[in-house]
Amino acid sequence: MKESTAMQNLPPYLFARIEKKIEAARQQGLDVINLGIGDPDQPTPEHIIAALTRAVHDPANHQYPSSVGLLRYRETVASWYQGRFGVELDPGTQVISLLGSKEGIAHISMAYLDAGDVNLVPDPGYPVYGIGTQLAGGTSYLMPLKEENGYLPVLEDIPAQIAQQAKLMFINYPNNPTGAVADLDYFQQVVEFARSYDILVCHDAAYSELAYDGYQSPSFLQAPGAAKVGVEFHSLSKTYNMTGWRIGWMAGNREAVEVLGRFKSNVDSGVFQAVQYAGIAALEGSQDGVADLQKMYQERRDAAVEGMRQLNWSFQSPRGGFYIWVKVPSGFTSTEYCEMILEKAQVIITPGNGYGQYGEGYFRIALTVDASRITEALQRIKELL
Ligand SMILES: *Cc1c(COP(=O)(O)O)cnc(C)c1O
């Protein structure tokens, strides 16, 4: 049976070659340091696991959940927004649970696009924005994220004709892969832009709780009028080391919450309720773990920045997220450089072209290993260069 054209047109898996090399190095018994993966290495905090364990024993949680999430979960999300950002949300109509934010990000295009419709997609970016668009039969208009613009899409550069056609606009700050942050002023510009062209803004805030040097990431929904034109995708994955649990939410625009809810009620049946209770415990419980996590990533970032300065790599020290985006030294493509570092230093870094065409010429480092391993990795590279 022939697969769909949309499936055939999925981008090739760029890391296939690198993964073969990683496998080969490991087979030889070499000590490979992985600065490639965006998956936290720390365990989920104990009180969250305890909440899951309690909830798992309650037969009321063994049945189909509501596809939009327990009201109790949505109320907890709304209170968290109130406490963290001063944003007022109606839990009944402005919050929906997700099976991880990736699920909602992929499905929102299917809920909104007809064949040939256009989404505004950042490049480089988390691949799901463009892939969701494509699987829905739509087309991505790429918004280049460039160093000279602080890795923010330049809204004036989007042709009016494209903006008029566009349905969704994806943005993501703190940003994966560039580590850039956006301030409320920028979000306000996005709100104005979306209002004038009737676009639904989809802000991915997966890294909002990981910030350094006292920086606090704003929510898109803090910008006046944001809930009239947009939604925010959020996740417990990075803040509470819960990537495997599959729980997140979308909040903001009422219509979008209703539309995605209607879509999801036909596709999945929501998040296991015991996991929702764990999510409630995460958001309502002590946030000391989050502070510790920030401290840990900041130490890793500092170790990385110190080691990388000695390598004369060109990069900006990130204020949020857990990635550092680095220029490839001249004379190499992204892939060539990453393969060379892997072969000669047994250190995995991710080529920037895996995040889109404008990522060529860069690579990404993830702070998902100990500071001492980061230092060792950079030491190996220093000896090599
Ligand atoms: C990790 C990540 C997510 C979170 O995905 P979940 O499905 O919630 O685990 C979302 N967006 C970006 C950019 C990410 O890097």
mmCIF file of C-alpha atoms and ligand atoms in Angstrom, residues 100-102 105 126 129 172 176 204 206-207 235 237-238 246 323, ligand 1:
data_model
loop_
_atom_site.group_PDB
_atom_site.id
_atom_site.type_symbol
_atom_site.label_atom_id
_atom_site.label_comp_id
_atom_site.label_asym_id
_atom_site.label_seq_id
_atom_site.Cartn_x
_atom_site.Cartn_y
_atom_site.Cartn_z
ATOM 1 C CA GLY A 100 2.550 16.410 25.882
ATOM 2 C CA SER A 101 2.704 19.716 24.059
ATOM 3 C CA LYS A 102 4.128 18.033 20.929
ATOM 4 C CA ILE A 105 1.407 21.408 18.342
ATOM 5 C CA TYR A 126 11.427 22.632 16.632
ATOM 6 C CA TYR A 129 5.703 23.111 13.643
ATOM 7 C CA ASN A 172 8.911 29.617 20.753
ATOM 8 C CA ASN A 176 14.955 25.713 20.884
ATOM 9 C CA ASP A 204 5.420 27.262 22.524
ATOM 10 C CA ALA A 206 8.109 24.612 26.889
ATOM 11 C CA TYR A 207 11.212 26.251 28.398
ATOM 12 C CA SER A 235 4.480 21.270 29.119
ATOM 13 C CA SER A 237 8.308 17.848 30.472
ATOM 14 C CA LYS A 238 11.234 20.191 30.984
ATOM 15 C CA ARG A 246 3.214 12.836 28.291
ATOM 16 C CA TYR A 323 20.715 24.900 24.652
HETATM 17 C C1 LIG B 1 10.827 19.537 24.525
HETATM 18 C C2 LIG B 1 10.015 20.493 23.725
HETATM 19 C C3 LIG B 1 8.622 20.496 23.830
HETATM 20 C C4 LIG B 1 7.928 19.610 24.827
HETATM 21 O O1 LIG B 1 7.364 18.539 24.272
HETATM 22 P P1 LIG B 1 6.400 17.610 25.137
HETATM 23 O O2 LIG B 1 5.604 16.961 24.071
HETATM 24 O O3 LIG B 1 5.564 18.470 26.009
HETATM 25 O O4 LIG B 1 7.263 16.678 25.903
HETATM 26 C C5 LIG B 1 7.900 21.414 23.103
HETATM 27 N N1 LIG B 1 8.519 22.314 22.322
HETATM 28 C C6 LIG B 1 9.853 22.358 22.218
HETATM 29 C C7 LIG B 1 10.486 23.398 21.392
HETATM 30 C C8 LIG B 1 10.633 21.434 22.894
HETATM 31 O O5 LIG B 1 11.965 21.460 22.765
#
